[in-house]
Tab-separated table of C-alpha atoms in Angstrom:
chain	number	residue	atom	x	y	z
A	11	MET	CA	70.885	37.852	103.303
A	12	SER	CA	70.010	36.650	106.997
A	13	GLY	CA	66.636	36.953	108.253
A	14	VAL	CA	65.077	35.090	104.826
A	15	PRO	CA	63.709	31.653	105.843
A	16	ARG	CA	64.640	28.638	104.351
A	17	ILE	CA	62.397	25.883	103.537
A	18	SER	CA	63.209	22.383	105.188
A	19	ARG	CA	61.545	19.155	105.350
A	20	CYS	CA	60.400	17.629	108.425
A	21	SER	CA	59.057	14.363	109.192
A	22	GLY	CA	55.423	14.935	109.181
A	23	GLY	CA	55.294	15.972	105.726
A	24	ARG	CA	55.411	19.875	106.438
A	25	HIS	CA	57.862	22.535	105.860
A	26	THR	CA	59.402	24.424	108.886
A	27	HIS	CA	60.999	27.654	107.947
A	28	SER	CA	64.406	29.105	109.813
A	29	LYS	CA	65.527	32.846	109.970
A	30	SER	CA	69.265	32.147	108.998
A	31	GLU	CA	68.590	30.299	105.741
A	32	THR	CA	68.602	31.171	102.154
A	33	PRO	CA	66.209	29.309	99.942
A	34	THR	CA	67.684	27.528	97.278
A	35	ALA	CA	65.897	26.394	93.489
A	36	LEU	CA	66.601	22.724	94.445
A	37	SER	CA	65.131	23.294	97.701
A	38	LEU	CA	62.331	24.666	96.361
A	39	PHE	CA	61.824	21.819	94.095
A	40	HIS	CA	62.336	18.680	96.509
A	41	SER	CA	59.654	20.752	98.670
A	42	ILE	CA	56.977	19.988	95.838
A	43	ASN	CA	55.174	16.482	95.977
A	44	LEU	CA	56.185	15.233	92.637
A	45	HIS	CA	53.915	12.188	92.502
A	46	ASN	CA	50.656	14.816	92.513
A	47	PHE	CA	52.787	16.940	89.598
A	48	THR	CA	53.045	14.227	87.501
A	49	SER	CA	49.258	12.870	88.302
A	50	MET	CA	48.143	16.214	87.329
A	51	LEU	CA	50.001	16.500	83.713
A	52	ALA	CA	48.222	12.964	83.455
A	53	SER	CA	45.013	14.485	83.876
A	54	THR	CA	45.577	17.040	81.145
A	55	ALA	CA	46.851	14.723	78.803
A	56	VAL	CA	43.246	12.441	79.212
A	57	ARG	CA	41.352	15.658	78.121
A	58	ALA	CA	43.454	16.725	75.571
A	59	ILE	CA	43.612	14.368	72.599
A	60	VAL	CA	47.293	14.608	71.538
A	61	PRO	CA	49.950	12.235	69.177
A	62	LYS	CA	52.083	9.802	70.722
A	63	THR	CA	55.169	11.802	70.210
A	64	ALA	CA	53.374	14.525	72.305
A	65	SER	CA	52.901	12.181	75.797
A	66	LYS	CA	56.618	10.883	75.253
A	67	THR	CA	57.593	14.377	76.547
A	68	VAL	CA	55.591	14.268	79.593
A	69	LEU	CA	58.585	12.598	81.543
A	70	VAL	CA	61.248	14.861	80.274
A	71	GLY	CA	59.619	18.136	80.757
A	72	GLY	CA	55.954	19.823	81.545
A	73	GLY	CA	57.017	22.883	79.051
A	74	ALA	CA	57.559	20.822	76.160
A	75	TYR	CA	54.522	18.628	76.482
A	76	ILE	CA	52.398	21.722	76.735
A	77	ALA	CA	54.269	23.402	73.413
A	78	GLN	CA	53.357	20.271	71.554
A	79	THR	CA	49.891	19.944	72.891
A	80	SER	CA	48.876	23.446	71.852
A	81	ILE	CA	50.211	23.284	68.385
A	82	SER	CA	48.284	19.744	67.801
A	83	LEU	CA	44.814	21.231	69.116
A	84	HIS	CA	45.397	24.586	66.471
A	85	GLN	CA	46.058	21.852	63.722
A	86	THR	CA	42.993	19.760	64.649
A	87	HIS	CA	40.843	23.125	64.574
A	88	ARG	CA	42.073	24.321	60.938
A	89	HIS	CA	41.222	20.739	60.014
A	90	TYR	CA	37.649	21.213	60.581
A	91	ALA	CA	37.131	24.729	59.673
A	92	THR	CA	38.352	23.954	56.334
A	93	ALA	CA	36.333	20.588	55.978
A	94	LYS	CA	33.688	20.580	53.022
A	95	LYS	CA	30.017	20.399	54.000
A	96	PRO	CA	27.530	18.458	52.129
A	97	THR	CA	25.795	20.435	49.692
A	98	ASN	CA	22.263	18.809	50.994
A	99	ALA	CA	22.184	16.954	54.662
A	100	LEU	CA	18.409	16.804	54.822
A	101	PRO	CA	16.822	13.832	55.815
A	102	GLY	CA	15.077	12.052	53.380
A	103	ALA	CA	15.934	13.939	50.683
A	104	MET	CA	15.268	12.495	46.911
A	105	THR	CA	16.247	13.126	43.330
A	106	PHE	CA	13.330	14.900	41.647
A	107	THR	CA	12.706	12.009	39.438
A	108	ASP	CA	12.312	10.106	42.901
A	109	ALA	CA	10.489	12.375	44.462
A	110	LEU	CA	7.907	12.922	41.698
A	111	ALA	CA	7.467	9.347	41.374
A	112	VAL	CA	6.327	8.987	45.163
A	113	ILE	CA	3.983	11.998	44.458
A	114	LYS	CA	2.202	10.167	41.504
A	115	ALA	CA	1.973	7.324	43.687
A	116	LYS	CA	0.661	8.641	46.843
A	117	GLU	CA	-1.591	11.200	44.457
A	118	VAL	CA	-3.070	8.272	42.126
A	119	ALA	CA	-6.656	8.788	42.757
A	120	LYS	CA	-6.350	12.372	42.663
A	121	PRO	CA	-5.092	13.597	39.071
A	122	ASP	CA	-6.068	16.802	39.430
A	123	HIS	CA	-3.840	17.400	42.764
A	124	LEU	CA	-1.211	20.220	41.644
A	125	VAL	CA	2.611	19.711	42.064
A	126	GLU	CA	4.408	22.357	43.733
A	127	VAL	CA	7.849	23.405	44.222
A	128	HIS	CA	9.103	25.821	47.261
A	129	ILE	CA	12.096	27.062	47.013
A	130	GLN	CA	14.298	29.033	50.312
A	131	THR	CA	16.356	31.422	49.091
A	132	ASN	CA	19.007	33.111	51.397
A	133	THR	CA	18.226	36.491	52.278
A	134	LYS	CA	21.042	37.388	54.430
A	135	ALA	CA	23.308	36.713	51.031
A	136	GLU	CA	21.831	40.167	49.968
A	137	LYS	CA	22.806	43.255	50.805
A	138	HIS	CA	19.855	44.530	49.878
A	139	SER	CA	16.770	42.217	49.602
A	140	GLN	CA	14.050	42.757	47.478
A	141	PRO	CA	10.800	40.741	46.844
A	142	ILE	CA	11.360	37.984	44.358
A	143	ARG	CA	8.910	38.643	41.322
A	144	THR	CA	9.963	37.397	37.652
A	145	SER	CA	7.573	35.731	35.124
A	146	VAL	CA	8.893	32.702	32.846
A	147	LEU	CA	7.267	30.682	29.562
A	148	LEU	CA	7.075	27.321	30.703
A	149	GLN	CA	7.271	24.201	28.764
A	150	LYS	CA	3.930	23.259	29.001
A	151	PRO	CA	1.491	26.386	30.130
A	152	ILE	CA	-0.689	26.542	33.492
A	153	LYS	CA	-3.238	28.951	33.392
A	154	GLN	CA	-3.041	31.707	35.287
A	155	GLU	CA	-5.838	35.005	35.760
A	156	SER	CA	-3.679	38.303	35.792
A	157	VAL	CA	-4.928	41.960	36.010
A	158	ILE	CA	-2.868	43.928	32.687
A	159	LEU	CA	-2.656	47.597	32.922
A	160	VAL	CA	-1.359	49.570	30.367
A	161	PHE	CA	-0.499	53.328	30.148
A	162	ALA	CA	-1.254	54.535	26.900
A	163	GLU	CA	-3.451	57.331	24.919
A	164	GLY	CA	-4.935	57.636	21.748
A	165	LYS	CA	-4.624	54.404	19.317
A	166	LEU	CA	-2.111	52.601	21.281
A	167	ALA	CA	-4.603	52.418	24.226
A	168	GLU	CA	-7.439	51.273	21.830
A	169	GLU	CA	-5.044	48.229	20.823
A	170	ALA	CA	-4.520	47.918	24.125
A	171	ARG	CA	-8.360	46.995	24.911
A	172	ALA	CA	-8.473	45.420	21.669
A	173	SER	CA	-5.643	43.239	23.097
A	174	GLY	CA	-7.329	41.994	26.136
A	175	ALA	CA	-5.809	44.562	28.710
A	176	ASN	CA	-8.132	45.069	32.052
A	177	ILE	CA	-7.319	48.711	33.039
A	178	VAL	CA	-6.021	51.320	30.446
A	179	GLY	CA	-5.197	54.723	30.718
A	180	GLY	CA	-3.407	58.307	30.545
A	181	PRO	CA	-2.459	60.743	33.111
A	182	GLU	CA	-5.597	59.970	35.185
A	183	LEU	CA	-4.670	56.510	35.464
A	184	ILE	CA	-1.526	57.897	37.404
A	185	LYS	CA	-3.025	59.615	39.651
A	186	GLU	CA	-5.601	56.571	40.627
A	187	VAL	CA	-2.373	54.319	40.866
A	188	GLU	CA	-1.237	56.850	43.512
A	189	GLU	CA	-4.208	56.646	45.427
A	190	GLY	CA	-4.295	52.705	45.476
A	191	LYS	CA	-7.405	52.427	43.310
A	192	HIS	CA	-6.483	49.516	41.155
A	193	LYS	CA	-5.149	45.896	42.155
A	194	PHE	CA	-3.493	44.046	39.440
A	195	ASP	CA	-0.611	41.836	38.357
A	196	LYS	CA	1.190	43.254	34.838
A	197	CYS	CA	2.037	46.972	34.114
A	198	ILE	CA	3.115	47.964	30.594
A	199	SER	CA	3.667	51.572	29.508
A	200	THR	CA	3.727	52.940	26.166
A	201	PRO	CA	7.466	54.947	25.603
A	202	GLY	CA	5.485	58.576	25.346
A	203	MET	CA	3.587	57.682	28.743
A	204	TYR	CA	6.790	56.622	30.767
A	205	PRO	CA	8.654	59.857	31.409
A	206	SER	CA	5.070	60.406	34.044
A	207	VAL	CA	4.857	56.828	34.977
A	208	THR	CA	8.588	57.686	36.364
A	209	ARG	CA	6.661	59.076	39.824
A	210	LEU	CA	5.268	56.184	40.527
A	211	ALA	CA	8.424	54.530	40.794
A	212	ARG	CA	8.357	53.967	44.511
A	213	ILE	CA	5.235	52.322	44.754
A	214	LEU	CA	6.070	49.823	41.912
A	215	GLY	CA	9.659	49.366	42.239
A	216	PRO	CA	9.028	47.447	45.270
A	217	LYS	CA	6.030	45.489	43.867
A	218	GLY	CA	8.229	43.972	41.321
A	219	LEU	CA	5.879	45.973	38.627
A	220	MET	CA	7.822	49.166	37.424
A	221	PRO	CA	7.755	49.380	33.567
A	222	THR	CA	11.439	49.194	32.237
A	223	THR	CA	12.874	48.738	28.933
A	224	LYS	CA	15.004	45.784	30.031
A	225	LYS	CA	11.980	43.707	30.588
A	226	GLY	CA	10.158	44.971	27.658
A	227	THR	CA	7.223	46.327	29.442
A	228	VAL	CA	8.341	49.997	27.605
A	229	THR	CA	7.306	49.634	24.361
A	230	GLU	CA	5.214	50.461	21.208
A	231	ASP	CA	4.195	47.383	20.574
A	232	ILE	CA	1.314	46.832	22.929
A	233	ALA	CA	-0.480	43.615	21.375
A	234	GLY	CA	2.578	41.911	21.293
A	235	VAL	CA	3.495	42.525	25.183
A	236	ILE	CA	0.003	41.844	26.087
A	237	LYS	CA	-0.177	38.737	24.806
A	238	SER	CA	3.318	37.080	25.810
A	239	GLN	CA	2.515	38.650	28.991
A	240	THR	CA	-0.807	36.611	28.994
A	241	ALA	CA	0.793	33.636	28.152
A	242	ALA	CA	3.855	33.706	30.794
A	243	PHE	CA	3.599	32.307	34.018
A	244	ASP	CA	4.717	34.618	37.635
A	245	VAL	CA	6.743	33.072	39.783
A	246	ARG	CA	6.747	34.864	43.230
A	247	GLY	CA	8.190	35.005	46.426
A	248	ASP	CA	6.901	36.007	49.916
A	249	LYS	CA	8.406	38.306	52.662
A	250	ASN	CA	10.897	35.449	54.022
A	251	GLY	CA	12.137	35.236	50.426
A	252	VAL	CA	10.311	31.467	49.843
A	253	VAL	CA	9.072	30.882	46.318
A	254	HIS	CA	5.754	29.130	46.239
A	255	THR	CA	5.045	28.434	42.762
A	256	ILE	CA	3.273	25.514	40.815
A	257	ILE	CA	4.958	23.075	38.182
A	258	GLY	CA	2.120	21.054	36.927
A	259	LYS	CA	-0.762	18.637	37.715
A	260	VAL	CA	-0.159	15.218	39.369
A	261	SER	CA	-1.829	13.487	35.879
A	262	TRP	CA	0.718	15.338	33.868
A	263	ASP	CA	3.477	13.355	31.963
A	264	GLN	CA	7.016	13.571	33.616
A	265	LYS	CA	9.136	15.311	31.420
A	266	ASP	CA	6.322	18.145	31.439
A	267	ILE	CA	6.638	18.841	35.030
A	268	GLU	CA	10.248	18.300	34.882
A	269	GLY	CA	10.948	20.680	32.308
A	270	ASN	CA	8.442	23.688	33.789
A	271	TYR	CA	10.827	22.797	36.869
A	272	GLN	CA	13.586	23.478	35.081
A	273	ILE	CA	12.680	26.349	33.815
A	274	ILE	CA	11.790	27.829	36.820
A	275	MET	CA	15.213	27.064	38.031
A	276	ASP	CA	17.171	28.542	35.460
A	277	GLN	CA	14.893	31.654	35.762
A	278	MET	CA	16.275	31.701	40.037
A	279	LYS	CA	20.049	31.362	38.462
A	280	VAL	CA	18.967	34.584	36.391
A	281	LEU	CA	17.659	36.453	39.259
A	282	SER	CA	20.418	35.235	41.605
A	283	ALA	CA	22.853	37.275	39.050
A	284	GLU	CA	20.915	40.255	38.697
A	285	ARG	CA	20.908	40.797	42.239
A	286	PHE	CA	24.669	39.925	42.418
A	287	VAL	CA	24.525	37.053	44.556
A	288	LYS	CA	27.736	35.145	43.672
A	289	LYS	CA	26.988	31.679	45.822
A	290	ASP	CA	24.422	30.076	48.403
A	291	TRP	CA	21.425	31.907	47.256
A	292	ILE	CA	19.036	29.363	47.335
A	293	LYS	CA	19.204	27.190	50.186
A	294	ASN	CA	16.546	24.379	49.724
A	295	VAL	CA	14.159	23.229	47.293
A	296	TYR	CA	10.930	21.073	48.202
A	297	ILE	CA	8.610	19.354	46.156
A	298	SER	CA	4.777	18.358	47.389
A	299	SER	CA	1.418	17.785	45.802
A	300	THR	CA	-1.276	20.244	46.961
A	301	GLN	CA	-2.401	18.514	50.182
A	302	GLY	CA	1.221	16.226	50.617
A	303	PRO	CA	3.849	16.376	52.422
A	304	GLY	CA	7.157	18.601	51.551
A	305	ILE	CA	9.944	15.955	49.811
A	306	PRO	CA	13.372	17.966	49.856
A	307	LEU	CA	15.741	17.590	46.786
A	308	ILE	CA	19.283	16.326	46.682
A	309	SER	CA	20.808	18.724	44.525
A	310	ASN	CA	19.692	22.422	44.825
A	311	PRO	CA	21.087	24.020	41.168
């Protein structure tokens, strides 16, 4: 192949080409500065942490070294990706018993201050996030003012008023609720009124106030349900999925406060199952006094 230049070495370290010579693989290899080539591989070895067995192959061949390096990095990446994360990595986290002891010691001069729990839920774990609203019967009751509305007629309406219901009415009350004339915390309906009450589902449903047979708020035992609803303690969450609730007073016995806390956390598990959230619904739990800072708890049920 005449006319193709050939690489040759000159005294100055540069290369000249002859038009009458053909290049060979050996001549091309000798034209590379071997010192610079090995330095480049060494700098690569410093950047990538690889096993000692892989680094020994550098002198033999760069191709083998590069292949072993990529495998080692891939295995390291998988190791960290599958590593189990701690259940609670919040700084200053305590057990419930220790955190309550700190609050009692700090608020010793203010026994009437409340003990609160703040539960942060993971709204992203739900396909269709809805406001958190439920009721529980606490171990030691906490007085809570609530307005009870009952859809009933005739004798059942009279029974509802006698049992302490704040708002009682029939078809006319349905229209008033549609117009937003009443504010209430609990809603009960008789079976006879329920078919007409279903038209309020789009209003009461998102607020968690819609009467249902599953919750026991569609019944003819109006007096019994009103009594249980009066004793029940409401647990609600804000628009960000954080539940703020009271579990007792600083002056209360530790067993009563801890019992109320456990009842609320058990109910949160029930809500998680009802919302079809398999895991990681409860992200963090904090306990605090009325004006004190929040203390993160170590274990989240």
